[in-house]
Amino acid sequence: MSTIQDDTVYIPIPHYPPFKLRSSLIDKDPVIWVHLLEGYIKLMQFLLDVNSPKLTIKSQQQLQLFLKNFLVETSEEESKIFSLGAINPEIKTNTSILKIYVFQLIKNYSFVKLNLTGEIIWKFARIYAEKNINIVRGLIDGSFKSKFNDNKKSGNISSISSVQKYLDTLIKNGNFTHEDLTSLSLLLGQNTTKTSTFAMGSNRSINKRSNRSSPFAENFVNTTWIENLEQSYVGGKSVNAETIKNVMIISIISLSTAKLASLTMSLGISSVDTLKSCPLFSSIIISEPYREMIPNLEERLPFLRSLDEEEDDDEDYDDDFGYEENIEAISLLVDLFPGMTEKKAKIVLKQNNGDVEHVTNMLLENPGLIDQIEEQQKKKKKKPVPSNNNYNDPRVLQSKKNQKFKLGQPSAELKKKTLSDALRVMYQSDEDEPDDTYDDQEKTTGDDL
C-alpha cells in the first residue's frame, strides 16, 4: 500500500530475502515467491517511469537496502544450490526479469544517486560486467550519464576510490576470490594494438603500431592502487602474497606502454636504483615474459636498458678476469690436448683458479674430461628498439587528414596466450608451471542484459 505526501509517495519495500528464506519459500510454497518477485518487478517498472512521483526518504532508504541485499545475494548465488523448486519456470523467468530491471534502475539513477557503497558497487560489477562491460565501467568511473540523475555534481563523481578501498580490504582479509579476480580482469581488460597509416605522398605511406589501454584501466590502475598492493604485499611476506601478485599482474598488463611508463615515473621509479621502492611492481615490469610482451618498453623507460648492459658486463668480467691475459697457460693446454679449444681452456682454468699445472695433470689422468667442458655462450645483449625518426618528419604531421586508423580487439585465443605469458612472471623464480585459473576471462564488450 502506498501513500502520497507532498508530491512524494511512500511505498513499503520489503527486504530481498536471504538465501535460506528464499530456498524455503521455493521449496514449500513457490507461488508466494513468484508473487513476491512480480511485486519487485512492478516496483522497478514504477521507478523507471519518468512520470512517477519521487519516493519519500523512508522508501528511498528501503530501496537502498533492497538493492544492497539483492546484489549481495545474487553475486553469491552461483556457489549455492537451491531446492528442486527453483526449476519452476515462473520463478526462473521472474528472477531473470528482476535482474534485468535492477540493472536498468541502477544504470538510470547511478551509484551516487542511490548512495551505494564500494562493496555493493563491486557486487554489481561481478554480476553485470561480463555482458555490459562498457556501461559498468562508465558507471564506476562516472563517465556514464545516468538518465534520472539530475544532479550535475554527482553525475560526474567517480566511484573508483570506494571500489579500490573495498578490494583492498578484501585482499588484506584474505577474502579476495577467484571470481573477484575474474571480474577485475574483465573490468581492466588488456591493452590493444592500434595501427595508424600515414600518407607520405601519392605512392608512399608508413605504418605505425602502438598499443593502448582502456580509459577505465588508466584511471583505476593509479599510484594509490599500486602503492596499496605493495603495502599489502610486505615484500612477499604477506599470507596473501600470491593473490596480491596476481592482482598486480592483471593490473599491469591492462596498461599501454605509454601509461605504464607514466605510472612508473609517478611512483618515483626513474632509475635502476629506485626500482626497489616498489619491489613487486618492478619485478614484473623488468621480467623477461613482460618485456617480451612489451618490446618497446625501453623506449619509454631508457634506464631499463642498463639492466641488460650491467648483466653483460658482469658476465664479461667473471668470464675473463685473471685468465684472458694468461696466454701461455691457454696456449699450453691447446697445444697439449688435441680436443682443447681456447674457450674450453679459459673455462677449465677459471674452474681451477688458474692453476695450469693442476689442470694439466688432471687432464692427463682423464683426457675424457675435455669433452665434458661446456663452452658456455654468453647471452646475446638485447638491442634497444630503435626509434623511427620518420614519425617526426614534418610531412607526416601535415598529412593528418590522410590518417587511417585500424583498431580491433584481440582474439580470444590471443588474449589467453597474452594473459598466460604474463602470469608466468610469478613462477619465474621457482620454475613452477602457471595454471590456467585466469585464462577464461575473455569478454570485454557486450550489450545490455
GROMACS .gro file of C-alpha atoms in nm:
model
  449
    1MET     CA    1   0.000   0.000   0.000
    2SER     CA    2   0.137   0.341  -0.099
    3THR     CA    3   0.057   0.688   0.032
    4ILE     CA    4   0.122   1.023  -0.137
    5GLN     CA    5   0.276   1.301   0.071
    6ASP     CA    6   0.369   1.641  -0.076
    7ASP     CA    7   0.447   1.523  -0.430
    8THR     CA    8   0.631   1.218  -0.294
    9VAL     CA    9   0.498   0.869  -0.249
   10TYR     CA   10   0.564   0.623   0.028
   11ILE     CA   11   0.587   0.263  -0.093
   12PRO     CA   12   0.679  -0.003   0.162
   13ILE     CA   13   0.961  -0.207   0.008
   14PRO     CA   14   1.026  -0.543   0.177
   15HIS     CA   15   1.383  -0.671   0.210
   16TYR     CA   16   1.507  -0.908  -0.054
   17PRO     CA   17   1.507  -1.235   0.143
   18PRO     CA   18   1.836  -1.412   0.222
   19PHE     CA   19   1.927  -1.744   0.065
   20LYS     CA   20   1.784  -1.971   0.334
   21LEU     CA   21   1.448  -1.795   0.334
   22ARG     CA   22   1.428  -1.791  -0.047
   23SER     CA   23   1.518  -2.157  -0.059
   24SER     CA   24   1.247  -2.235   0.196
   25LEU     CA   25   0.986  -2.035   0.002
   26ILE     CA   26   1.081  -2.206  -0.323
   27ASP     CA   27   1.062  -2.548  -0.160
   28LYS     CA   28   0.745  -2.512   0.047
   29ASP     CA   29   0.533  -2.256  -0.138
   30PRO     CA   30   0.684  -2.140  -0.468
   31VAL     CA   31   0.365  -1.950  -0.556
   32ILE     CA   32   0.432  -1.698  -0.278
   33TRP     CA   33   0.784  -1.640  -0.409
   34VAL     CA   34   0.653  -1.598  -0.765
   35HIS     CA   35   0.411  -1.326  -0.649
   36LEU     CA   36   0.679  -1.153  -0.443
   37LEU     CA   37   0.907  -1.144  -0.747
   38GLU     CA   38   0.622  -0.996  -0.950
   39GLY     CA   39   0.583  -0.726  -0.685
   40TYR     CA   40   0.951  -0.635  -0.707
   41ILE     CA   41   0.925  -0.619  -1.087
   42LYS     CA   42   0.627  -0.381  -1.069
   43LEU     CA   43   0.824  -0.163  -0.827
   44MET     CA   44   1.113  -0.143  -1.076
   45GLN     CA   45   0.873  -0.051  -1.356
   46PHE     CA   46   0.724   0.224  -1.140
   47LEU     CA   47   1.066   0.368  -1.057
   48LEU     CA   48   1.171   0.365  -1.423
   49ASP     CA   49   0.862   0.558  -1.532
   50VAL     CA   50   0.955   0.924  -1.581
   51ASN     CA   51   0.604   1.029  -1.480
   52SER     CA   52   0.610   0.852  -1.143
   53PRO     CA   53   0.634   1.069  -0.830
   54LYS     CA   54   0.950   1.056  -0.622
   55LEU     CA   55   0.981   0.826  -0.324
   56THR     CA   56   0.978   0.954   0.032
   57ILE     CA   57   1.302   0.943   0.229
   58LYS     CA   58   1.186   0.630   0.410
   59SER     CA   59   1.105   0.450   0.084
   60GLN     CA   60   1.440   0.557  -0.061
   61GLN     CA   61   1.618   0.402   0.237
   62GLN     CA   62   1.418   0.082   0.195
   63LEU     CA   63   1.503   0.078  -0.176
   64GLN     CA   64   1.874   0.112  -0.099
   65LEU     CA   65   1.852  -0.177   0.145
   66PHE     CA   66   1.666  -0.387  -0.111
   67LEU     CA   67   1.931  -0.319  -0.377
   68LYS     CA   68   2.210  -0.399  -0.133
   69ASN     CA   69   2.057  -0.733  -0.034
   70PHE     CA   70   1.964  -0.823  -0.392
   71LEU     CA   71   2.314  -0.756  -0.529
   72VAL     CA   72   2.491  -0.934  -0.243
   73GLU     CA   73   2.263  -1.238  -0.265
   74THR     CA   74   2.271  -1.257  -0.645
   75SER     CA   75   2.650  -1.229  -0.663
   76GLU     CA   76   2.682  -1.528  -0.430
   77GLU     CA   77   2.412  -1.748  -0.583
   78GLU     CA   78   2.649  -1.930  -0.818
   79SER     CA   79   2.816  -2.108  -0.528
   80LYS     CA   80   2.486  -2.216  -0.371
   81ILE     CA   81   2.234  -2.485  -0.457
   82PHE     CA   82   1.861  -2.423  -0.442
   83SER     CA   83   1.594  -2.685  -0.390
   84LEU     CA   84   1.430  -2.851  -0.689
   85GLY     CA   85   1.154  -2.590  -0.672
   86ALA     CA   86   1.392  -2.342  -0.833
   87ILE     CA   87   1.331  -2.525  -1.160
   88ASN     CA   88   0.982  -2.373  -1.160
   89PRO     CA   89   0.968  -2.185  -1.495
   90GLU     CA   90   0.783  -1.885  -1.349
   91ILE     CA   91   1.045  -1.845  -1.078
   92LYS     CA   92   1.328  -1.865  -1.330
   93THR     CA   93   1.160  -1.618  -1.565
   94ASN     CA   94   1.071  -1.365  -1.295
   95THR     CA   95   1.416  -1.388  -1.139
   96SER     CA   96   1.580  -1.313  -1.475
   97ILE     CA   97   1.341  -1.024  -1.541
   98LEU     CA   98   1.406  -0.873  -1.198
   99LYS     CA   99   1.780  -0.900  -1.256
  100ILE     CA  100   1.742  -0.701  -1.579
  101TYR     CA  101   1.525  -0.436  -1.414
  102VAL     CA  102   1.770  -0.388  -1.127
  103PHE     CA  103   2.044  -0.327  -1.383
  104GLN     CA  104   1.829  -0.075  -1.567
  105LEU     CA  105   1.737   0.101  -1.242
  106ILE     CA  106   2.097   0.145  -1.131
  107LYS     CA  107   2.204   0.244  -1.482
  108ASN     CA  108   1.940   0.517  -1.494
  109TYR     CA  109   1.993   0.651  -1.142
  110SER     CA  110   2.372   0.597  -1.088
  111PHE     CA  111   2.561   0.465  -0.787
  112VAL     CA  112   2.595   0.807  -0.630
  113LYS     CA  113   2.225   0.892  -0.660
  114LEU     CA  114   2.134   0.559  -0.497
  115ASN     CA  115   2.405   0.604  -0.233
  116LEU     CA  116   2.564   0.264  -0.297
  117THR     CA  117   2.888   0.174  -0.119
  118GLY     CA  118   3.208   0.034  -0.269
  119GLU     CA  119   3.108  -0.316  -0.158
  120ILE     CA  120   2.770  -0.301  -0.334
  121ILE     CA  121   2.922  -0.145  -0.646
  122TRP     CA  122   3.167  -0.435  -0.663
  123LYS     CA  123   2.884  -0.688  -0.627
  124PHE     CA  124   2.707  -0.509  -0.913
  125ALA     CA  125   3.022  -0.534  -1.127
  126ARG     CA  126   3.059  -0.905  -1.056
  127ILE     CA  127   2.702  -0.971  -1.171
  128TYR     CA  128   2.679  -0.748  -1.477
  129ALA     CA  129   3.031  -0.676  -1.609
  130GLU     CA  130   3.058  -0.980  -1.835
  131LYS     CA  131   2.776  -0.872  -2.068
  132ASN     CA  132   2.768  -0.497  -2.003
  133ILE     CA  133   3.134  -0.409  -1.962
  134ASN     CA  134   3.128  -0.058  -2.108
  135ILE     CA  135   2.826   0.056  -1.907
  136VAL     CA  136   2.962  -0.092  -1.584
  137ARG     CA  137   3.296   0.081  -1.640
  138GLY     CA  138   3.119   0.409  -1.714
  139LEU     CA  139   2.904   0.385  -1.403
  140ILE     CA  140   3.208   0.319  -1.184
  141ASP     CA  141   3.433   0.594  -1.322
  142GLY     CA  142   3.146   0.844  -1.355
  143SER     CA  143   3.168   0.884  -1.732
  144PHE     CA  144   2.826   0.728  -1.798
  145LYS     CA  145   2.543   0.983  -1.793
  146SER     CA  146   2.252   0.836  -1.600
  147LYS     CA  147   1.909   0.937  -1.725
  148PHE     CA  148   1.747   1.018  -1.389
  149ASN     CA  149   2.048   1.166  -1.215
  150ASP     CA  150   1.966   1.536  -1.241
  151ASN     CA  151   2.241   1.639  -1.001
  152LYS     CA  152   2.523   1.783  -1.213
  153LYS     CA  153   2.782   1.737  -0.938
  154SER     CA  154   2.703   1.374  -0.856
  155GLY     CA  155   2.664   1.293  -1.225
  156ASN     CA  156   3.041   1.307  -1.276
  157ILE     CA  157   3.161   1.158  -0.947
  158SER     CA  158   3.388   0.856  -0.983
  159SER     CA  159   3.338   0.555  -0.756
  160ILE     CA  160   3.682   0.410  -0.835
  161SER     CA  161   3.827   0.512  -0.500
  162SER     CA  162   3.550   0.345  -0.299
  163VAL     CA  163   3.582   0.026  -0.505
  164GLN     CA  164   3.960   0.025  -0.456
  165LYS     CA  165   3.920   0.059  -0.080
  166TYR     CA  166   3.675  -0.230  -0.068
  167LEU     CA  167   3.901  -0.454  -0.279
  168ASP     CA  168   4.199  -0.359  -0.063
  169THR     CA  169   4.004  -0.474   0.243
  170LEU     CA  170   3.905  -0.798   0.069
  171ILE     CA  171   4.266  -0.871  -0.020
  172LYS     CA  172   4.408  -0.791   0.324
  173ASN     CA  173   4.146  -1.010   0.492
  174GLY     CA  174   4.216  -1.300   0.256
  175ASN     CA  175   3.864  -1.288   0.110
  176PHE     CA  176   3.956  -1.198  -0.248
  177THR     CA  177   3.837  -1.495  -0.453
  178HIS     CA  178   3.889  -1.638  -0.800
  179GLU     CA  179   3.557  -1.481  -0.903
  180ASP     CA  180   3.681  -1.142  -0.782
  181LEU     CA  181   4.000  -1.174  -0.987
  182THR     CA  182   3.797  -1.276  -1.291
  183SER     CA  183   3.575  -0.970  -1.257
  184LEU     CA  184   3.874  -0.740  -1.208
  185SER     CA  185   4.038  -0.880  -1.519
  186LEU     CA  186   3.720  -0.818  -1.720
  187LEU     CA  187   3.691  -0.461  -1.593
  188LEU     CA  188   4.052  -0.368  -1.660
  189GLY     CA  189   4.084  -0.559  -1.986
  190GLN     CA  190   4.415  -0.583  -2.172
  191ASN     CA  191   4.593  -0.328  -2.385
  192THR     CA  192   4.505  -0.345  -2.755
  193THR     CA  193   4.704  -0.271  -3.069
  194LYS     CA  194   4.638   0.029  -3.289
  195THR     CA  195   4.777   0.063  -3.641
  196SER     CA  196   4.793   0.410  -3.796
  197THR     CA  197   4.867   0.457  -4.166
  198PHE     CA  198   5.021   0.791  -4.258
  199ALA     CA  199   5.022   0.904  -4.622
  200MET     CA  200   5.362   1.024  -4.742
  201GLY     CA  201   5.270   1.130  -5.091
  202SER     CA  202   5.094   0.964  -5.380
  203ASN     CA  203   5.288   0.638  -5.373
  204ARG     CA  204   5.424   0.614  -5.023
  205SER     CA  205   5.284   0.551  -4.678
  206ILE     CA  206   5.415   0.429  -4.344
  207ASN     CA  207   5.251   0.228  -4.068
  208LYS     CA  208   5.291   0.299  -3.700
  209ARG     CA  209   5.186   0.040  -3.444
  210SER     CA  210   5.112   0.131  -3.086
  211ASN     CA  211   4.919  -0.023  -2.801
  212ARG     CA  212   4.664   0.144  -2.580
  213SER     CA  213   4.459   0.067  -2.273
  214SER     CA  214   4.100   0.145  -2.184
  215PRO     CA  215   4.036   0.481  -2.014
  216PHE     CA  216   3.888   0.287  -1.723
  217ALA     CA  217   4.207   0.087  -1.667
  218GLU     CA  218   4.416   0.404  -1.689
  219ASN     CA  219   4.204   0.567  -1.418
  220PHE     CA  220   4.179   0.259  -1.197
  221VAL     CA  221   4.543   0.145  -1.204
  222ASN     CA  222   4.690   0.456  -1.045
  223THR     CA  223   4.962   0.524  -0.790
  224THR     CA  224   4.722   0.474  -0.499
  225TRP     CA  225   4.622   0.128  -0.624
  226ILE     CA  226   4.982   0.016  -0.685
  227GLU     CA  227   5.108   0.154  -0.353
  228ASN     CA  228   4.826  -0.020  -0.164
  229LEU     CA  229   4.917  -0.351  -0.329
  230GLU     CA  230   5.284  -0.301  -0.245
  231GLN     CA  231   5.198  -0.221   0.115
  232SER     CA  232   4.980  -0.531   0.146
  233TYR     CA  233   5.248  -0.747  -0.020
  234VAL     CA  234   5.503  -0.666   0.254
  235GLY     CA  235   5.792  -0.775   0.036
  236GLY     CA  236   5.632  -1.115  -0.022
  237LYS     CA  237   5.582  -1.187   0.348
  238SER     CA  238   5.205  -1.142   0.342
  239VAL     CA  239   4.996  -1.457   0.379
  240ASN     CA  240   4.806  -1.330   0.074
  241ALA     CA  241   5.122  -1.265  -0.130
  242GLU     CA  242   5.019  -1.489  -0.422
  243THR     CA  243   4.679  -1.321  -0.452
  244ILE     CA  244   4.838  -0.977  -0.443
  245LYS     CA  245   5.089  -1.082  -0.708
  246ASN     CA  246   4.806  -1.200  -0.934
  247VAL     CA  247   4.620  -0.872  -0.889
  248MET     CA  248   4.935  -0.672  -0.965
  249ILE     CA  249   4.995  -0.867  -1.286
  250ILE     CA  250   4.634  -0.825  -1.400
  251SER     CA  251   4.666  -0.453  -1.330
  252ILE     CA  252   4.995  -0.404  -1.513
  253ILE     CA  253   4.904  -0.592  -1.830
  254SER     CA  254   4.593  -0.376  -1.869
  255LEU     CA  255   4.804  -0.066  -1.932
  256SER     CA  256   4.952   0.062  -2.255
  257THR     CA  257   5.326   0.122  -2.277
  258ALA     CA  258   5.279   0.498  -2.250
  259LYS     CA  259   5.052   0.475  -1.947
  260LEU     CA  260   5.278   0.222  -1.774
  261ALA     CA  261   5.578   0.449  -1.827
  262SER     CA  262   5.386   0.744  -1.686
  263LEU     CA  263   5.274   0.540  -1.386
  264THR     CA  264   5.629   0.418  -1.327
  265MET     CA  265   5.759   0.773  -1.313
  266SER     CA  266   5.470   0.879  -1.086
  267LEU     CA  267   5.574   0.604  -0.844
  268GLY     CA  268   5.918   0.764  -0.824
  269ILE     CA  269   6.090   0.494  -1.031
  270SER     CA  270   6.329   0.673  -1.265
  271SER     CA  271   6.647   0.466  -1.239
  272VAL     CA  272   6.767   0.117  -1.158
  273ASP     CA  273   6.839   0.223  -0.800
  274THR     CA  274   6.479   0.335  -0.743
  275LEU     CA  275   6.327   0.005  -0.860
  276LYS     CA  276   6.347  -0.119  -0.502
  277SER     CA  277   6.090   0.138  -0.389
  278CYS     CA  278   5.816  -0.080  -0.543
  279PRO     CA  279   5.966  -0.431  -0.547
  280LEU     CA  280   5.662  -0.627  -0.668
  281PHE     CA  281   5.572  -0.378  -0.941
  282SER     CA  282   5.936  -0.355  -1.051
  283SER     CA  283   5.994  -0.730  -1.057
  284ILE     CA  284   5.709  -0.767  -1.305
  285ILE     CA  285   5.798  -0.487  -1.547
  286ILE     CA  286   6.165  -0.597  -1.569
  287SER     CA  287   6.083  -0.967  -1.606
  288GLU     CA  288   6.158  -1.139  -1.935
  289PRO     CA  289   5.797  -1.251  -2.004
  290TYR     CA  290   5.661  -0.899  -1.962
  291ARG     CA  291   5.935  -0.731  -2.164
  292GLU     CA  292   5.872  -0.979  -2.443
  293MET     CA  293   5.506  -0.874  -2.439
  294ILE     CA  294   5.601  -0.504  -2.443
  295PRO     CA  295   5.922  -0.498  -2.652
  296ASN     CA  296   5.939  -0.119  -2.680
  297LEU     CA  297   5.921  -0.052  -2.307
  298GLU     CA  298   6.287   0.060  -2.301
  299GLU     CA  299   6.200   0.347  -2.534
  300ARG     CA  300   5.973   0.491  -2.266
  301LEU     CA  301   6.192   0.386  -1.973
  302PRO     CA  302   6.552   0.408  -2.103
  303PHE     CA  303   6.706   0.315  -1.768
  304LEU     CA  304   6.583  -0.044  -1.820
  305ARG     CA  305   6.848  -0.086  -2.090
  306SER     CA  306   7.119  -0.056  -1.828
  307LEU     CA  307   6.993  -0.378  -1.667
  308ASP     CA  308   7.099  -0.575  -1.974
  309GLU     CA  309   7.425  -0.384  -2.002
  310GLU     CA  310   7.514  -0.448  -1.637
  311GLU     CA  311   7.435  -0.816  -1.675
  312ASP     CA  312   7.656  -0.847  -1.982
  313ASP     CA  313   7.936  -0.650  -1.816
  314ASP     CA  314   7.924  -0.882  -1.514
  315GLU     CA  315   7.944  -1.187  -1.738
  316ASP     CA  316   8.240  -1.045  -1.927
  317TYR     CA  317   8.415  -0.965  -1.602
  318ASP     CA  318   8.352  -1.307  -1.450
  319ASP     CA  319   8.449  -1.496  -1.763
  320ASP     CA  320   8.771  -1.316  -1.844
  321PHE     CA  321   8.914  -1.165  -1.525
  322GLY     CA  322   9.252  -1.315  -1.446
  323TYR     CA  323   9.253  -1.562  -1.734
  324GLU     CA  324   9.224  -1.360  -2.053
  325GLU     CA  325   9.586  -1.247  -2.028
  326ASN     CA  326   9.720  -1.590  -1.926
  327ILE     CA  327   9.802  -1.662  -2.288
  328GLU     CA  328  10.083  -1.904  -2.210
  329ALA     CA  329   9.860  -2.131  -2.000
  330ILE     CA  330   9.587  -2.127  -2.262
  331SER     CA  331   9.833  -2.199  -2.545
  332LEU     CA  332   9.993  -2.480  -2.345
  333LEU     CA  333   9.662  -2.657  -2.293
  334VAL     CA  334   9.554  -2.610  -2.655
  335ASP     CA  335   9.887  -2.747  -2.786
  336LEU     CA  336   9.899  -3.032  -2.537
  337PHE     CA  337   9.547  -3.168  -2.581
  338PRO     CA  338   9.401  -3.215  -2.933
  339GLY     CA  339   9.037  -3.166  -2.828
  340MET     CA  340   9.106  -2.847  -2.635
  341THR     CA  341   8.992  -2.507  -2.764
  342GLU     CA  342   9.081  -2.164  -2.632
  343LYS     CA  343   8.731  -2.125  -2.493
  344LYS     CA  344   8.747  -2.457  -2.310
  345ALA     CA  345   9.092  -2.372  -2.181
  346LYS     CA  346   8.964  -2.046  -2.033
  347ILE     CA  347   8.672  -2.226  -1.868
  348VAL     CA  348   8.876  -2.505  -1.713
  349LEU     CA  349   9.140  -2.261  -1.590
  350LYS     CA  350   8.873  -2.047  -1.431
  351GLN     CA  351   8.720  -2.351  -1.261
  352ASN     CA  352   9.059  -2.439  -1.114
  353ASN     CA  353   9.174  -2.092  -1.005
  354GLY     CA  354   9.418  -2.058  -1.296
  355ASP     CA  355   9.640  -2.347  -1.178
  356VAL     CA  356   9.767  -2.471  -1.516
  357GLU     CA  357   9.983  -2.745  -1.360
  358HIS     CA  358   9.687  -2.893  -1.174
  359VAL     CA  359   9.470  -2.875  -1.486
  360THR     CA  360   9.738  -3.044  -1.697
  361ASN     CA  361   9.779  -3.334  -1.453
  362MET     CA  362   9.402  -3.372  -1.422
  363LEU     CA  363   9.351  -3.392  -1.799
  364LEU     CA  364   9.646  -3.627  -1.849
  365GLU     CA  365   9.493  -3.866  -1.599
  366ASN     CA  366   9.148  -3.836  -1.757
  367PRO     CA  367   9.151  -3.694  -2.113
  368GLY     CA  368   8.777  -3.758  -2.142
  369LEU     CA  369   8.712  -3.456  -1.920
  370ILE     CA  370   8.787  -3.232  -2.217
  371ASP     CA  371   8.465  -3.338  -2.388
  372GLN     CA  372   8.270  -3.257  -2.072
  373ILE     CA  373   8.379  -2.893  -2.067
  374GLU     CA  374   8.084  -2.691  -2.192
  375GLU     CA  375   8.157  -2.385  -2.396
  376GLN     CA  376   7.903  -2.161  -2.231
  377GLN     CA  377   7.776  -1.897  -2.464
  378LYS     CA  378   7.706  -1.552  -2.334
  379LYS     CA  379   7.353  -1.429  -2.358
  380LYS     CA  380   7.315  -1.202  -2.651
  381LYS     CA  381   7.272  -0.848  -2.543
  382LYS     CA  382   6.931  -0.710  -2.628
  383LYS     CA  383   6.945  -0.439  -2.883
  384PRO     CA  384   6.736  -0.140  -2.791
  385VAL     CA  385   6.440  -0.097  -3.019
  386PRO     CA  386   6.538   0.197  -3.238
  387SER     CA  387   6.306   0.490  -3.265
  388ASN     CA  388   6.175   0.552  -3.613
  389ASN     CA  389   6.259   0.911  -3.682
  390ASN     CA  390   6.025   0.910  -3.979
  391TYR     CA  391   5.737   0.969  -3.739
  392ASN     CA  392   5.886   1.306  -3.651
  393ASP     CA  393   5.903   1.409  -4.016
  394PRO     CA  394   5.705   1.731  -4.067
  395ARG     CA  395   5.547   1.578  -4.376
  396VAL     CA  396   5.379   1.322  -4.155
  397LEU     CA  397   5.228   1.587  -3.932
  398GLN     CA  398   5.097   1.775  -4.233
  399SER     CA  399   4.920   1.466  -4.362
  400LYS     CA  400   4.691   1.439  -4.062
  401LYS     CA  401   4.375   1.434  -4.273
  402ASN     CA  402   4.501   1.122  -4.450
  403GLN     CA  403   4.539   0.917  -4.133
  404LYS     CA  404   4.369   0.581  -4.132
  405PHE     CA  405   4.317   0.401  -3.805
  406LYS     CA  406   4.265   0.031  -3.782
  407LEU     CA  407   4.162  -0.073  -3.434
  408GLY     CA  408   4.044  -0.418  -3.342
  409GLN     CA  409   4.000  -0.629  -3.033
  410PRO     CA  410   4.246  -0.917  -2.999
  411SER     CA  411   4.104  -1.262  -3.050
  412ALA     CA  412   4.006  -1.475  -2.753
  413GLU     CA  413   4.293  -1.713  -2.829
  414LEU     CA  414   4.544  -1.429  -2.837
  415LYS     CA  415   4.412  -1.290  -2.508
  416LYS     CA  416   4.454  -1.630  -2.345
  417LYS     CA  417   4.812  -1.653  -2.466
  418THR     CA  418   4.894  -1.300  -2.355
  419LEU     CA  419   4.749  -1.349  -2.010
  420SER     CA  420   4.918  -1.686  -1.969
  421ASP     CA  421   5.253  -1.534  -2.067
  422ALA     CA  422   5.209  -1.257  -1.814
  423LEU     CA  423   5.115  -1.495  -1.536
  424ARG     CA  424   5.439  -1.688  -1.591
  425VAL     CA  425   5.616  -1.397  -1.427
  426MET     CA  426   5.509  -1.512  -1.084
  427TYR     CA  427   5.658  -1.858  -1.137
  428GLN     CA  428   5.990  -1.745  -1.280
  429SER     CA  429   6.184  -1.778  -0.954
  430ASP     CA  430   6.076  -2.129  -0.857
  431GLU     CA  431   6.025  -2.272  -1.208
  432ASP     CA  432   5.667  -2.374  -1.137
  433GLU     CA  433   5.429  -2.402  -1.426
  434PRO     CA  434   5.148  -2.144  -1.435
  435ASP     CA  435   4.798  -2.277  -1.407
  436ASP     CA  436   4.510  -2.175  -1.630
  437THR     CA  437   4.295  -2.040  -1.348
  438TYR     CA  438   4.256  -1.700  -1.507
  439ASP     CA  439   4.259  -1.794  -1.874
  440ASP     CA  440   3.883  -1.778  -1.929
  441GLN     CA  441   3.841  -1.407  -1.877
  442GLU     CA  442   3.770  -1.312  -2.234
  443LYS     CA  443   3.460  -1.097  -2.268
  444THR     CA  444   3.526  -0.728  -2.254
  445THR     CA  445   3.234  -0.596  -2.451
  446GLY     CA  446   2.867  -0.671  -2.467
  447ASP     CA  447   2.515  -0.543  -2.481
  448ASP     CA  448   2.268  -0.481  -2.205
  449LEU     CA  449   2.115  -0.784  -2.046
   0.00000   0.00000   0.00000
